[in-house]
Tab-separated table of C-alpha atoms in Angstrom:
chain	number	residue	atom	x	y	z
L	21	UNK	CA	-60.622	-76.386	-34.238
L	22	UNK	CA	-57.885	-78.516	-32.638
L	23	UNK	CA	-54.726	-77.128	-31.057
L	24	UNK	CA	-51.192	-78.938	-31.124
L	25	UNK	CA	-49.681	-79.484	-27.700
L	26	UNK	CA	-47.309	-76.434	-26.484
L	27	UNK	CA	-49.338	-73.844	-28.577
L	28	UNK	CA	-48.458	-70.144	-28.219
L	29	UNK	CA	-50.817	-67.105	-28.356
L	30	UNK	CA	-49.358	-66.379	-31.672
L	31	UNK	CA	-49.984	-69.941	-33.063
L	32	UNK	CA	-53.503	-69.529	-32.346
L	33	UNK	CA	-53.520	-66.092	-33.921
L	34	UNK	CA	-51.847	-67.547	-37.168
L	35	UNK	CA	-54.378	-70.534	-37.210
L	36	UNK	CA	-57.519	-68.371	-36.780
L	37	UNK	CA	-56.315	-66.038	-39.367
L	38	UNK	CA	-55.338	-68.721	-42.103
L	39	UNK	CA	-58.696	-70.748	-41.295
L	40	UNK	CA	-60.772	-67.726	-41.997
L	41	UNK	CA	-59.084	-66.683	-44.993
L	42	UNK	CA	-58.864	-70.286	-46.424
L	43	UNK	CA	-62.529	-70.550	-45.723
L	44	UNK	CA	-63.523	-67.353	-47.157
L	45	UNK	CA	-65.229	-66.417	-43.794
L	46	UNK	CA	-63.228	-63.254	-43.463
L	47	UNK	CA	-64.597	-59.743	-44.846
L	48	UNK	CA	-63.105	-56.409	-45.571
L	49	UNK	CA	-60.436	-55.459	-44.979
L	50	UNK	CA	-58.420	-58.320	-46.085
L	51	UNK	CA	-56.355	-60.168	-45.444
L	52	UNK	CA	-57.325	-60.402	-42.008
L	53	UNK	CA	-53.712	-61.295	-40.604
L	54	UNK	CA	-52.460	-59.034	-37.867
L	55	UNK	CA	-55.743	-57.659	-37.443
L	56	UNK	CA	-58.905	-58.099	-35.203
L	57	UNK	CA	-60.729	-59.897	-38.179
L	58	UNK	CA	-63.625	-58.724	-39.776
L	59	UNK	CA	-66.050	-61.723	-40.580
L	60	UNK	CA	-69.165	-62.393	-42.715
L	61	UNK	CA	-72.189	-62.087	-40.423
L	62	UNK	CA	-70.664	-59.495	-37.971
L	63	UNK	CA	-73.719	-57.214	-38.239
L	64	UNK	CA	-75.826	-60.195	-37.137
L	65	UNK	CA	-73.620	-61.168	-34.286
L	66	UNK	CA	-73.623	-57.491	-33.286
L	67	UNK	CA	-77.596	-57.485	-33.093
L	68	UNK	CA	-77.397	-60.355	-30.459
L	69	UNK	CA	-76.338	-57.707	-27.827
L	70	UNK	CA	-79.720	-56.664	-27.555
L	71	UNK	CA	-80.379	-59.921	-25.982
L	72	UNK	CA	-78.347	-59.374	-23.064
L	73	UNK	CA	-80.233	-57.893	-19.745
L	74	UNK	CA	-77.223	-55.384	-19.554
L	75	UNK	CA	-78.014	-53.768	-22.920
L	76	UNK	CA	-81.171	-52.404	-21.641
L	77	UNK	CA	-79.806	-50.645	-18.381
L	78	UNK	CA	-76.670	-49.429	-20.268
L	79	UNK	CA	-76.127	-45.743	-20.554
L	80	UNK	CA	-72.638	-45.249	-21.438
L	81	UNK	CA	-70.514	-47.789	-23.455
L	82	UNK	CA	-67.156	-48.328	-24.856
L	83	UNK	CA	-66.714	-50.061	-28.002
L	84	UNK	CA	-63.305	-50.687	-29.780
L	85	UNK	CA	-63.029	-49.182	-33.218
L	86	UNK	CA	-62.277	-52.716	-34.993
L	87	UNK	CA	-64.334	-53.017	-38.218
L	88	UNK	CA	-66.363	-56.106	-36.962
L	89	UNK	CA	-67.823	-54.053	-34.030
L	90	UNK	CA	-69.206	-51.597	-36.435
L	91	UNK	CA	-72.643	-52.903	-36.152
L	92	UNK	CA	-72.699	-52.374	-32.374
L	93	UNK	CA	-71.409	-49.030	-32.480
L	94	UNK	CA	-74.381	-48.107	-34.829
L	95	UNK	CA	-76.903	-49.928	-32.615
L	96	UNK	CA	-75.569	-47.860	-29.494
L	97	UNK	CA	-76.004	-44.607	-31.337
L	98	UNK	CA	-79.495	-45.572	-32.658
L	99	UNK	CA	-80.407	-46.522	-29.195
L	100	UNK	CA	-79.311	-43.021	-27.891
L	101	UNK	CA	-76.578	-44.476	-25.668
L	102	UNK	CA	-73.159	-42.430	-24.891
L	103	UNK	CA	-70.767	-44.191	-27.247
L	104	UNK	CA	-67.002	-43.905	-26.319
L	105	UNK	CA	-64.501	-45.180	-28.770
L	106	UNK	CA	-60.756	-45.375	-28.052
L	107	UNK	CA	-58.269	-43.201	-30.208
L	108	UNK	CA	-56.493	-45.466	-32.587
L	109	UNK	CA	-53.212	-46.540	-30.715
L	110	UNK	CA	-54.037	-44.159	-27.965
L	111	UNK	CA	-51.970	-41.419	-29.682
L	112	UNK	CA	-54.072	-38.427	-28.605
L	113	UNK	CA	-55.888	-39.534	-25.604
L	114	UNK	CA	-58.082	-42.510	-24.243
L	115	UNK	CA	-61.618	-41.932	-25.538
L	116	UNK	CA	-63.414	-40.113	-28.097
L	117	UNK	CA	-67.389	-39.413	-27.389
L	118	UNK	CA	-69.285	-39.863	-30.693
L	119	UNK	CA	-71.628	-37.060	-31.145
L	120	UNK	CA	-73.846	-37.218	-34.032
L	121	UNK	CA	-75.160	-34.024	-35.465
L	122	UNK	CA	-78.715	-32.921	-34.316
L	123	UNK	CA	-81.415	-34.692	-36.555
L	124	UNK	CA	-78.895	-37.051	-37.852
L	125	UNK	CA	-80.456	-39.459	-40.509
L	126	UNK	CA	-79.873	-43.388	-40.537
L	127	UNK	CA	-76.992	-42.761	-43.012
L	128	UNK	CA	-75.278	-40.079	-41.024
L	129	UNK	CA	-75.471	-42.515	-37.805
L	130	UNK	CA	-73.949	-45.236	-40.069
L	131	UNK	CA	-71.013	-42.913	-41.077
L	132	UNK	CA	-70.593	-42.171	-37.217
L	133	UNK	CA	-70.289	-45.820	-36.449
L	134	UNK	CA	-67.302	-46.113	-38.937
L	135	UNK	CA	-63.673	-45.073	-38.544
L	136	UNK	CA	-64.507	-42.032	-40.643
L	137	UNK	CA	-67.217	-41.083	-38.101
L	138	UNK	CA	-64.852	-41.365	-35.149
L	139	UNK	CA	-62.450	-38.792	-36.842
L	140	UNK	CA	-65.249	-36.396	-37.711
L	141	UNK	CA	-68.056	-36.661	-35.243
L	142	UNK	CA	-66.076	-37.064	-31.856
L	143	UNK	CA	-64.788	-34.966	-29.135
L	144	UNK	CA	-62.018	-36.064	-26.970
L	145	UNK	CA	-62.747	-37.144	-23.250
L	146	UNK	CA	-60.024	-36.105	-20.753
L	147	UNK	CA	-58.753	-37.894	-17.861
L	148	UNK	CA	-60.802	-35.514	-15.452
L	149	UNK	CA	-64.005	-36.373	-17.290
L	150	UNK	CA	-66.740	-38.109	-15.147
L	151	UNK	CA	-66.727	-41.187	-17.207
L	152	UNK	CA	-68.669	-44.217	-15.792
L	153	UNK	CA	-68.856	-47.015	-18.160
L	154	UNK	CA	-71.741	-49.439	-18.060
L	155	UNK	CA	-70.430	-52.067	-20.672
L	156	UNK	CA	-67.147	-52.773	-22.374
L	157	UNK	CA	-67.150	-54.197	-26.070
L	158	UNK	CA	-63.810	-55.414	-27.289
L	159	UNK	CA	-62.686	-57.448	-30.408
L	160	UNK	CA	-60.534	-60.769	-30.270
L	161	UNK	CA	-58.725	-62.982	-32.587
L	162	UNK	CA	-59.785	-65.998	-30.514
L	163	UNK	CA	-61.774	-66.466	-27.428
L	164	UNK	CA	-62.715	-69.385	-25.205
L	165	UNK	CA	-66.294	-70.393	-23.666
L	166	UNK	CA	-64.459	-69.852	-20.360
L	167	UNK	CA	-63.958	-66.261	-21.078
L	168	UNK	CA	-60.431	-66.211	-21.921
L	169	UNK	CA	-59.298	-63.879	-24.754
L	170	UNK	CA	-56.556	-63.547	-27.245
L	171	UNK	CA	-56.234	-60.148	-29.261
L	172	UNK	CA	-54.129	-59.346	-32.158
L	173	UNK	CA	-50.776	-58.946	-30.002
L	174	UNK	CA	-50.418	-55.411	-29.569
L	175	UNK	CA	-52.119	-55.247	-25.927
L	176	UNK	CA	-54.168	-52.173	-26.641
L	177	UNK	CA	-57.494	-53.511	-25.401
L	178	UNK	CA	-55.914	-54.796	-22.058
L	179	UNK	CA	-54.225	-51.507	-21.641
L	180	UNK	CA	-57.284	-49.491	-22.266
L	181	UNK	CA	-59.351	-51.461	-19.823
L	182	UNK	CA	-56.317	-50.984	-17.193
L	183	UNK	CA	-56.489	-47.464	-17.885
L	184	UNK	CA	-60.162	-47.051	-17.383
L	185	UNK	CA	-59.536	-48.993	-13.881
L	186	UNK	CA	-57.215	-46.481	-12.961
L	187	UNK	CA	-59.303	-43.521	-13.927
L	188	UNK	CA	-62.246	-45.086	-11.914
L	189	UNK	CA	-64.460	-45.627	-15.066
L	190	UNK	CA	-64.880	-49.408	-14.647
L	191	UNK	CA	-65.117	-51.841	-11.791
L	192	UNK	CA	-64.686	-55.547	-11.578
L	193	UNK	CA	-68.518	-55.793	-12.076
L	194	UNK	CA	-68.468	-53.988	-15.386
L	195	UNK	CA	-69.491	-56.605	-17.970
L	196	UNK	CA	-67.053	-57.145	-21.033
L	197	UNK	CA	-68.511	-58.461	-24.353
L	198	UNK	CA	-66.584	-59.588	-27.227
L	199	UNK	CA	-67.949	-60.212	-30.834
L	200	UNK	CA	-66.704	-62.930	-33.131
L	201	UNK	CA	-67.263	-65.440	-35.645
L	202	UNK	CA	-68.264	-69.236	-34.471
L	203	UNK	CA	-64.792	-70.468	-35.634
L	204	UNK	CA	-62.838	-68.029	-33.381
L	205	UNK	CA	-64.548	-69.671	-30.189
L	206	UNK	CA	-61.788	-72.326	-29.316
L	207	UNK	CA	-60.194	-73.893	-26.225
L	208	UNK	CA	-57.435	-71.799	-24.965
L	209	UNK	CA	-55.040	-73.304	-22.536
L	210	UNK	CA	-54.973	-71.325	-19.226
L	211	UNK	CA	-51.330	-71.529	-18.951
L	212	UNK	CA	-51.207	-68.934	-22.090
L	213	UNK	CA	-53.103	-66.465	-19.795
L	214	UNK	CA	-51.348	-63.582	-17.897
L	215	UNK	CA	-52.227	-61.152	-15.208
L	216	UNK	CA	-52.705	-58.296	-17.381
L	217	UNK	CA	-55.039	-60.184	-19.849
L	218	UNK	CA	-58.709	-58.874	-20.188
L	219	UNK	CA	-61.417	-61.710	-19.848
L	220	UNK	CA	-64.841	-61.391	-21.317
L	221	UNK	CA	-68.223	-62.282	-19.948
L	222	UNK	CA	-70.342	-62.608	-22.894
L	223	UNK	CA	-69.473	-64.036	-26.562
L	224	UNK	CA	-71.784	-63.090	-29.298
L	225	UNK	CA	-71.521	-64.875	-32.681
L	226	UNK	CA	-73.805	-65.051	-35.641
L	227	UNK	CA	-75.536	-68.051	-34.069
L	228	UNK	CA	-74.899	-67.781	-30.284
L	229	UNK	CA	-74.769	-65.679	-27.227
L	230	UNK	CA	-72.505	-67.429	-24.644
L	231	UNK	CA	-72.468	-66.231	-20.963
L	232	UNK	CA	-68.940	-67.450	-19.823
L	233	UNK	CA	-69.485	-67.227	-16.100
L	234	UNK	CA	-65.780	-66.277	-15.993
L	235	UNK	CA	-64.412	-65.875	-12.426
L	236	UNK	CA	-60.823	-64.932	-13.190
L	237	UNK	CA	-60.255	-61.314	-12.005
L	238	UNK	CA	-59.782	-58.632	-14.597
L	239	UNK	CA	-56.899	-56.293	-14.569
L	240	UNK	CA	-57.082	-54.076	-11.329
L	241	UNK	CA	-55.220	-51.210	-13.048
L	242	UNK	CA	-52.080	-50.516	-14.972
L	243	UNK	CA	-49.207	-53.048	-14.325
L	244	UNK	CA	-46.388	-50.500	-14.872
L	245	UNK	CA	-43.820	-53.481	-14.804
L	246	UNK	CA	-45.379	-54.592	-18.306
L	247	UNK	CA	-45.041	-50.917	-19.902
L	248	UNK	CA	-41.836	-50.136	-21.552
L	249	UNK	CA	-40.246	-46.846	-22.083
L	250	UNK	CA	-41.094	-47.039	-25.655
L	251	UNK	CA	-44.749	-47.364	-24.897
L	252	UNK	CA	-44.744	-44.468	-22.571
L	253	UNK	CA	-43.100	-42.195	-25.497
L	254	UNK	CA	-45.759	-43.354	-27.959
L	255	UNK	CA	-48.761	-42.881	-25.540
L	256	UNK	CA	-48.953	-39.561	-24.072
L	257	UNK	CA	-52.031	-40.207	-21.790
L	258	UNK	CA	-49.689	-43.037	-20.060
L	259	UNK	CA	-47.431	-40.304	-18.701
L	260	UNK	CA	-50.380	-38.348	-17.309
L	261	UNK	CA	-51.799	-41.517	-15.422
L	262	UNK	CA	-48.159	-42.582	-14.285
L	263	UNK	CA	-47.580	-39.334	-12.684
L	264	UNK	CA	-50.935	-39.297	-10.758
L	265	UNK	CA	-50.216	-42.742	-9.706
L	266	UNK	CA	-46.390	-41.831	-8.538
L	267	UNK	CA	-48.069	-38.898	-6.422
L	268	UNK	CA	-50.372	-41.430	-4.915
L	269	UNK	CA	-47.499	-43.424	-3.746
L	270	UNK	CA	-47.644	-46.421	-5.980
L	271	UNK	CA	-44.884	-48.326	-7.491
L	272	UNK	CA	-44.578	-47.174	-11.208
L	273	UNK	CA	-41.339	-48.492	-12.233
L	274	UNK	CA	-41.421	-49.640	-15.852
L	275	UNK	CA	-40.527	-52.874	-17.614
L	276	UNK	CA	-37.071	-51.741	-18.797
L	277	UNK	CA	-35.965	-49.413	-16.163
L	278	UNK	CA	-32.688	-50.440	-14.647
L	279	UNK	CA	-33.817	-51.317	-11.196
L	280	UNK	CA	-32.932	-54.729	-9.806
L	281	UNK	CA	-35.172	-54.178	-6.863
L	282	UNK	CA	-38.693	-52.585	-7.425
L	283	UNK	CA	-39.463	-50.110	-4.632
L	284	UNK	CA	-41.695	-47.246	-4.328
L	285	UNK	CA	-40.321	-44.119	-6.082
L	286	UNK	CA	-38.234	-41.602	-4.539
L	287	UNK	CA	-39.359	-38.033	-5.096
L	288	UNK	CA	-35.799	-36.750	-4.922
L	289	UNK	CA	-34.439	-39.376	-7.173
L	290	UNK	CA	-34.486	-38.612	-11.358
L	291	UNK	CA	-36.059	-41.151	-13.168
L	292	UNK	CA	-34.186	-43.071	-15.694
L	293	UNK	CA	-37.045	-43.171	-18.140
L	294	UNK	CA	-38.548	-39.588	-17.895
L	295	UNK	CA	-40.208	-38.677	-20.918
L	296	UNK	CA	-40.515	-34.798	-22.206
L	297	UNK	CA	-44.017	-33.612	-21.930
L	298	UNK	CA	-45.047	-35.630	-18.814
L	299	UNK	CA	-47.527	-33.396	-17.268
L	300	UNK	CA	-46.070	-30.826	-19.272
L	301	UNK	CA	-43.282	-30.210	-16.934
L	302	UNK	CA	-39.497	-29.914	-18.036
L	303	UNK	CA	-37.361	-32.994	-17.546
L	304	UNK	CA	-34.214	-33.118	-15.558
L	305	UNK	CA	-33.171	-36.483	-17.203
L	306	UNK	CA	-31.998	-37.350	-20.926
L	307	UNK	CA	-33.109	-40.495	-22.519
L	308	UNK	CA	-30.740	-42.257	-25.107
L	309	UNK	CA	-32.072	-44.832	-26.951
L	310	UNK	CA	-31.268	-46.961	-30.015
L	311	UNK	CA	-27.951	-47.837	-28.539
L	312	UNK	CA	-25.969	-50.669	-30.325
L	313	UNK	CA	-26.634	-54.341	-29.080
L	314	UNK	CA	-22.876	-54.528	-28.204
L	315	UNK	CA	-22.688	-51.028	-26.090
L	316	UNK	CA	-21.799	-52.274	-22.858
L	317	UNK	CA	-19.954	-49.115	-21.381
L	318	UNK	CA	-22.243	-46.979	-19.342
L	319	UNK	CA	-20.830	-43.662	-17.881
L	320	UNK	CA	-21.602	-43.168	-14.277
L	321	UNK	CA	-22.034	-39.353	-14.852
L	322	UNK	CA	-22.312	-37.011	-17.865
L	323	UNK	CA	-20.779	-33.458	-17.182
L	324	UNK	CA	-22.559	-31.062	-19.813
L	325	UNK	CA	-20.647	-28.169	-20.932
L	326	UNK	CA	-22.925	-26.929	-23.760
L	327	UNK	CA	-21.205	-23.398	-24.157
L	328	UNK	CA	-18.135	-25.099	-25.060
L	329	UNK	CA	-19.714	-27.444	-27.188
L	330	UNK	CA	-18.693	-30.690	-25.309
L	331	UNK	CA	-19.432	-33.050	-22.558
L	332	UNK	CA	-17.616	-35.477	-20.664
L	333	UNK	CA	-18.622	-38.951	-19.548
L	334	UNK	CA	-17.312	-40.103	-16.132
L	335	UNK	CA	-16.925	-43.943	-15.970
L	336	UNK	CA	-16.936	-45.906	-12.615
L	337	UNK	CA	-14.227	-48.057	-13.419
L	338	UNK	CA	-11.077	-47.821	-15.653
L	339	UNK	CA	-11.850	-48.620	-19.226
L	340	UNK	CA	-10.149	-48.523	-22.223
L	341	UNK	CA	-10.963	-45.617	-24.669
L	342	UNK	CA	-11.161	-47.952	-27.808
L	343	UNK	CA	-14.322	-49.565	-25.847
L	344	UNK	CA	-15.837	-45.896	-25.791
L	345	UNK	CA	-14.826	-43.856	-28.859
L	346	UNK	CA	-16.268	-46.576	-31.714
L	347	UNK	CA	-19.637	-46.036	-30.277
L	348	UNK	CA	-19.432	-42.487	-30.774
L	349	UNK	CA	-18.481	-42.526	-34.400
L	350	UNK	CA	-21.318	-41.426	-37.054
L	351	UNK	CA	-23.515	-39.909	-34.150
L	352	UNK	CA	-24.819	-36.515	-35.169
L	353	UNK	CA	-26.352	-33.506	-33.448
L	354	UNK	CA	-27.864	-30.897	-35.745
L	355	UNK	CA	-26.208	-32.512	-38.825
L	356	UNK	CA	-22.942	-32.054	-37.171
L	357	UNK	CA	-20.871	-35.080	-36.685
L	358	UNK	CA	-19.777	-35.697	-33.032
L	359	UNK	CA	-16.233	-36.353	-32.248
L	360	UNK	CA	-14.698	-38.299	-29.518
L	361	UNK	CA	-11.344	-38.291	-27.522
L	362	UNK	CA	-9.676	-39.405	-24.359
L	363	UNK	CA	-8.578	-37.291	-21.476
L	364	UNK	CA	-6.451	-38.166	-18.705
L	365	UNK	CA	-7.773	-35.685	-16.144
L	366	UNK	CA	-8.994	-36.052	-13.614
L	367	UNK	CA	-9.239	-39.970	-13.508
L	368	UNK	CA	-6.852	-41.894	-15.990
L	369	UNK	CA	-8.854	-44.279	-18.408
L	370	UNK	CA	-11.998	-42.968	-16.908
L	371	UNK	CA	-12.792	-39.882	-18.740
L	372	UNK	CA	-14.001	-39.340	-22.248
L	373	UNK	CA	-14.900	-36.265	-24.047
L	374	UNK	CA	-17.637	-35.533	-26.548
L	375	UNK	CA	-17.514	-32.483	-28.702
L	376	UNK	CA	-18.904	-30.812	-31.545
L	377	UNK	CA	-22.077	-30.633	-29.899
C-alpha cells in the first residue's frame, strides 16, 4: 500500500480502514472505522502465535480486548495460561484476570474469550498484585515490518504498557506481539513515532510470522507530560500510580498544568490538577473546567465564604468588572443561578463577588 508524502498517523488509519471495507476484508463489527479492525482470517492469524518460541514458556499473558484478538485469548485459556485483559478504557482498573469456571467446556472457554466473558468470568487485579507478564498481545490499525505500530488513536495500548512498566509487570525484554491482516503491514515513516509509542517484536498475519528485530526502546514508564487532567479524571488507576510516583520523587507534572518550567513537585505546594478520589484523600484544590475559550481573567486567589453564600475572586492586576461578570452569567450551583457583582474593597477594580452559592 503506497503512502503519500507528508502522511500523518490519521491519514494512515483512514487509508487502512477504507481499504479493508472496500475490499470486504473486514469482519464484524463493521464498519471498522475508529476501531482496531477485525478481519477475515483473524482466528487463523491468532493460531500462528503457537509458532513463537516465547509461547511455550509463557505463563502469564496480557491480551487486549479487541475483537480480532479473540482467537488468541481462547488459545491462552485452552493452554491453561493466566490471561489478563485490560478493563475497557481503564475505567475500573488496569487488568481483569479471566477465570473460567471449574470443568469449563470448549463453549464456555469461547465465551470467556469474548467481551462478555471479560465481564462475567473475571476478577480485578489490583496495583499491589504480584503480576509478572511474560507476553503482551496488542491490536493495531497499521504496523511496519520494523515493528512500528499505529493504534486507533486513543493511546490506550501505549498507556497500558507504560502503566505495566510502572507496576514492574513488564520490562524492556518482554515480547510484544500484534495480530493484523496482511494489508495492515505497511511502511510507516519513522518521523511519525513518538517516545510514548509502543513498538512490537512480532507480527502475526493469516499468512506470515514476522520477527521485527525492533531495537527502538519501548516506553520506560508513564510520560506524565503526555497525560491530561481530563485523562486523570477518567482513569482512576492513573491517579493512584501518579501518587506513588510523586512520593518516589518523580516529576509528575501533567500536560495541561500551568507550569512554564517542569520541576520536581513540592509536597507543600497544592497541585493545580488535583482530582477528588486520588488515593481516597480529600483534596484542598478545586478544579474548574469547561471554561469559555475567551476567558482570560484568572483570579490570583479565591476567598470562600460558604456560610454567607458567597466567594471573592482576588485579581493580581486592576481589571474591568465587565471582563469578569459576563463569564459568570448562566452558571448554576444546585439549580441556583450564580450572581456576580463588583466590590471596591479592599483593592479597587481587583475584587469580584460571586453569590447565591
